mmCIF file of C-alpha atoms in Angstrom:
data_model
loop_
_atom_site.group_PDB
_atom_site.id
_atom_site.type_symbol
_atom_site.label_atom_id
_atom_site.label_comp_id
_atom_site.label_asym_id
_atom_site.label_seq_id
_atom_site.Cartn_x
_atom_site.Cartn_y
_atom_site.Cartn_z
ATOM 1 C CA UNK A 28 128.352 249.194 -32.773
ATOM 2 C CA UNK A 29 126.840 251.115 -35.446
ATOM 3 C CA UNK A 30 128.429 251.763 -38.972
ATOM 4 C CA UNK A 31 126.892 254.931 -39.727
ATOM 5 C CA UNK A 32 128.564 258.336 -40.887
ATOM 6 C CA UNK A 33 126.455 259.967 -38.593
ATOM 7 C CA UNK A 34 125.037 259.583 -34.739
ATOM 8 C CA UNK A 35 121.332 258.805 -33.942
ATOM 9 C CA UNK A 36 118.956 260.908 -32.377
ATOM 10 C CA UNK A 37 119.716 259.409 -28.980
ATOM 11 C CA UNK A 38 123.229 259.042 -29.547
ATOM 12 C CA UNK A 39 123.551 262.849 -29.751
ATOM 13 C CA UNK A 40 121.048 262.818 -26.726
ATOM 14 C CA UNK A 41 123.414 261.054 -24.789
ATOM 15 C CA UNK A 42 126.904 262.390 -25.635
ATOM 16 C CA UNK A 43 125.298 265.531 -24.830
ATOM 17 C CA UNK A 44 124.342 264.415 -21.802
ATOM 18 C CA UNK A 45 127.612 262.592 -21.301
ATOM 19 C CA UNK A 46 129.623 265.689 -22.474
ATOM 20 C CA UNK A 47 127.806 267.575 -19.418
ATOM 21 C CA UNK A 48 128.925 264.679 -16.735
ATOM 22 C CA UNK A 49 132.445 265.374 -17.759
ATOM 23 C CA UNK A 50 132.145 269.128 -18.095
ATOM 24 C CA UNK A 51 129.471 271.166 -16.078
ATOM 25 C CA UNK A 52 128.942 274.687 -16.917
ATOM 26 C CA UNK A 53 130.393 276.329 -14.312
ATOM 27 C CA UNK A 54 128.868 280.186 -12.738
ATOM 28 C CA UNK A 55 131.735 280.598 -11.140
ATOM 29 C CA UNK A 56 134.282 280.775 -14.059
ATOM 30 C CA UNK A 57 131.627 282.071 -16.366
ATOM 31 C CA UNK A 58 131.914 278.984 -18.677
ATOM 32 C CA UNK A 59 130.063 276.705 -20.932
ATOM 33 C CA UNK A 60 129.431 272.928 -20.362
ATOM 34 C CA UNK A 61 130.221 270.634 -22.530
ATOM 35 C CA UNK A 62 126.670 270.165 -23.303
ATOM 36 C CA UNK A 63 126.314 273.469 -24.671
ATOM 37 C CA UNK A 64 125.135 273.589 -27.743
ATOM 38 C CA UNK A 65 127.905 275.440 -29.990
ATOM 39 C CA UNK A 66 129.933 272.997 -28.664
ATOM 40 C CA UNK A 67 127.876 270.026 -29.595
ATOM 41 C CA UNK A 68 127.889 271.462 -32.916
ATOM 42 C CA UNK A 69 131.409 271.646 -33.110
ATOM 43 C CA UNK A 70 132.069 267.711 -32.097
ATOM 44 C CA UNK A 71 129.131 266.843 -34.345
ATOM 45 C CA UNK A 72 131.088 268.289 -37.413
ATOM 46 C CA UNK A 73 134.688 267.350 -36.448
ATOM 47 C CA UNK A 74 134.016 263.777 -35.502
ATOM 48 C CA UNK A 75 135.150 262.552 -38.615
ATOM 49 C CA UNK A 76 137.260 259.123 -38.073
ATOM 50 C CA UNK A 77 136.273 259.017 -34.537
ATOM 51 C CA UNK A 78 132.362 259.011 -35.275
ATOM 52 C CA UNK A 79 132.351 254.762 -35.211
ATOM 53 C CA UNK A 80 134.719 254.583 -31.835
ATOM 54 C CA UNK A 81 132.102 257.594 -30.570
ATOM 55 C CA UNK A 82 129.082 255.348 -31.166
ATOM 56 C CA UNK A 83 130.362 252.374 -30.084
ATOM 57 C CA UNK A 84 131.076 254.104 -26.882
ATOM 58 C CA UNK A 85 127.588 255.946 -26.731
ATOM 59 C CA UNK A 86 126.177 252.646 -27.827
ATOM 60 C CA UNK A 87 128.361 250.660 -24.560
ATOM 61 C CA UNK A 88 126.779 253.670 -22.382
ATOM 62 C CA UNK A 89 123.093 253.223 -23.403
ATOM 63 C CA UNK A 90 123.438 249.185 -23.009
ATOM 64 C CA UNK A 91 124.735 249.991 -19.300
ATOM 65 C CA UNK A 92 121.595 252.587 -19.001
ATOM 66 C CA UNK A 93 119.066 250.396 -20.068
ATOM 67 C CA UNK A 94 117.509 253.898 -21.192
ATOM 68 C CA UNK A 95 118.434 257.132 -22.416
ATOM 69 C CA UNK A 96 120.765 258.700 -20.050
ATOM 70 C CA UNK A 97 119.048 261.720 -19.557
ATOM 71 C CA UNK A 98 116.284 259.755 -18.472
ATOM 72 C CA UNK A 99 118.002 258.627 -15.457
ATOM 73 C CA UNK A 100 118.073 260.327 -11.876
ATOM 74 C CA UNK A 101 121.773 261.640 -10.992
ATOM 75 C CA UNK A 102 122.816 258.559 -9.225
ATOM 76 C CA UNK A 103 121.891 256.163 -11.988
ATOM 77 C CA UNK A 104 123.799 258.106 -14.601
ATOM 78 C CA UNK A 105 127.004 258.432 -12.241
ATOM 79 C CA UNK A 106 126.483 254.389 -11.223
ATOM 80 C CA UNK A 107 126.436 253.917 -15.350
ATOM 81 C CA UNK A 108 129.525 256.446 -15.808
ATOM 82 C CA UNK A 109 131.623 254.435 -12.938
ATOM 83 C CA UNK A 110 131.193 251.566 -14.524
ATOM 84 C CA UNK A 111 131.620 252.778 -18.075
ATOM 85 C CA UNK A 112 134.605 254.182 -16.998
ATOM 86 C CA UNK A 113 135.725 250.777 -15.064
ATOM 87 C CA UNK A 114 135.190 248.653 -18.069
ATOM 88 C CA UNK A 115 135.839 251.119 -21.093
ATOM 89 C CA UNK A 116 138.144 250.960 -23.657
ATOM 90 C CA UNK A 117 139.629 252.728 -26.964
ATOM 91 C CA UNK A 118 136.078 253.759 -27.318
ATOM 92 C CA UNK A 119 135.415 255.507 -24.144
ATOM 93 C CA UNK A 120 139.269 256.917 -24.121
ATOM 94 C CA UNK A 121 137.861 258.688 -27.838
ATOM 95 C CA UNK A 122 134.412 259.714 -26.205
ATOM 96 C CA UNK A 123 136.362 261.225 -23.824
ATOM 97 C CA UNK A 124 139.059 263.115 -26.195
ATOM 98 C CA UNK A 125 136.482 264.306 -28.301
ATOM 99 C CA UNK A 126 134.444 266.214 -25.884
ATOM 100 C CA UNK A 127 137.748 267.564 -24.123
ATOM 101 C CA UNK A 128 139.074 269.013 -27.449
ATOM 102 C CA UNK A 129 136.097 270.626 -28.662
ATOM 103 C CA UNK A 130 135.581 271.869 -25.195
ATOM 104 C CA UNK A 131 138.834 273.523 -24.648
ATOM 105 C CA UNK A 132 139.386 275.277 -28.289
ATOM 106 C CA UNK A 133 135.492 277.009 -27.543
ATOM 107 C CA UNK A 134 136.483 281.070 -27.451
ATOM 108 C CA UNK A 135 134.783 281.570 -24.184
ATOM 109 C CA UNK A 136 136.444 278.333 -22.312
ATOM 110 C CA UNK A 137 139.921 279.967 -23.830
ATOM 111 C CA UNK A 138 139.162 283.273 -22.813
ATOM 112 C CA UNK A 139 138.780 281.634 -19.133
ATOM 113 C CA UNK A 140 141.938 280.605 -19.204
ATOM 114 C CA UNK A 141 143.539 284.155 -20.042
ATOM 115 C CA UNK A 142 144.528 282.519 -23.338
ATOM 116 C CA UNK A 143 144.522 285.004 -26.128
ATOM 117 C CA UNK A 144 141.845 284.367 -29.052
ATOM 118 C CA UNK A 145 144.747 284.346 -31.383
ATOM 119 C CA UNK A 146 147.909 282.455 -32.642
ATOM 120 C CA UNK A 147 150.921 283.237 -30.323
ATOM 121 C CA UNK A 148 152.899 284.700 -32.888
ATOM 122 C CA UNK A 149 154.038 287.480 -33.624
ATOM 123 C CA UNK A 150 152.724 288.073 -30.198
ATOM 124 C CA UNK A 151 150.993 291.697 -31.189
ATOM 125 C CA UNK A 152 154.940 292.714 -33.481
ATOM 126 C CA UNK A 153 153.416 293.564 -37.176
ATOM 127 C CA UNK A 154 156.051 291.765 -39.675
ATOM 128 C CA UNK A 155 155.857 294.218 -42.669
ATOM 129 C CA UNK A 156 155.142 292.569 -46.212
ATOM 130 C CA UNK A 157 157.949 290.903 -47.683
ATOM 131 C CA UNK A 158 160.318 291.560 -44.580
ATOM 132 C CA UNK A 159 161.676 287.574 -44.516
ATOM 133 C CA UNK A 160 164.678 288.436 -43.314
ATOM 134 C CA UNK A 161 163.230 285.680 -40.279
ATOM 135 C CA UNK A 162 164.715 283.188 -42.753
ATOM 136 C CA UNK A 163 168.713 284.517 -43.002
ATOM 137 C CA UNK A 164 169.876 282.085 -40.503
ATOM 138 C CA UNK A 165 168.066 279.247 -42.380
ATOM 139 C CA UNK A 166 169.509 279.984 -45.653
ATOM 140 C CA UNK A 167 172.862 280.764 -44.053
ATOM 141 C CA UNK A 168 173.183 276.949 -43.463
ATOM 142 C CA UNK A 169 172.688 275.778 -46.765
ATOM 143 C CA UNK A 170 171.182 273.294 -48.671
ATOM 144 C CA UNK A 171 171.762 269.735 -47.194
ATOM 145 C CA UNK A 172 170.222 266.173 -48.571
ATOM 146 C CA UNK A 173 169.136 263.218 -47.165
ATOM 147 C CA UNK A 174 168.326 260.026 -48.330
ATOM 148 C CA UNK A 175 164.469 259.561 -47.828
ATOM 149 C CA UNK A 176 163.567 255.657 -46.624
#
């Protein structure tokens, strides 16, 4: 396991690579793989506490490999991925979760969905400035305290 901030060179190689084996671009649905690359951008700058479980997964994937993954034919890489997935742990569970939520809050993989590009609410109703008459009930009940452990 590496205890870098960061991923190597081939570690980015092969979660990209990776990310595409769990994701493919599809034609059909007129969507991104995981492998594209605004999406690799995004998991490359939200990693954050995850970046040491990512490598040690990416690291577990390339020891499996014996060489880069993209190197491999097709049947290699899903032999390597079977057992990866066979014999992973927390680390593959956060490869996994990583490249799922950067892949699913991309515009165009929303859009696909018919979700809208926006938050829910107030569901296209303008609030006017200052109107917080939302909070009556709220302050209707009072104030109440607790005891904080």
């Amino acid at each position: 396991m590496t205890d870098q901030l960061t991923l190597t060179p081939r570690q980015r190689q092969d979660l990209r690579t990776i990310a595409a084996m769990i994701i493919p671009a599809s034609e059909e649905y007129r969507v991104p793989g995981a492998d594209d690359s605004a999406i690799q951008a995004d998991m490359l700058t939200t990693l954050g506490r995850d970046t040491k479980l990512v490598a040690a997964a990416l690291d577990h994937l390339a020891r499996l490999a014996g060489a880069p993954l993209a190197a491999l034919d097709v049947a290699k890489r899903d032999a390597v991925a079977q057992e990866f997935r066979k014999h992973g742990d927390v680390a593959a569970a956060t490869l996994v979760r990583v490249v799922l939520q950067c892949y699913y809050r991309d515009d165009r993989v929303l859009g696909s969905l018919g979700l809208e590009l926006r938050a829910p609410f107030p569901k296209g109703h303008v609030l006017p400035d200052g109107d917080w008459s939302l909070l009556d009930p709220v302050k209707a009940r009072g104030g109440s305290l607790r005891r904080v452990p």
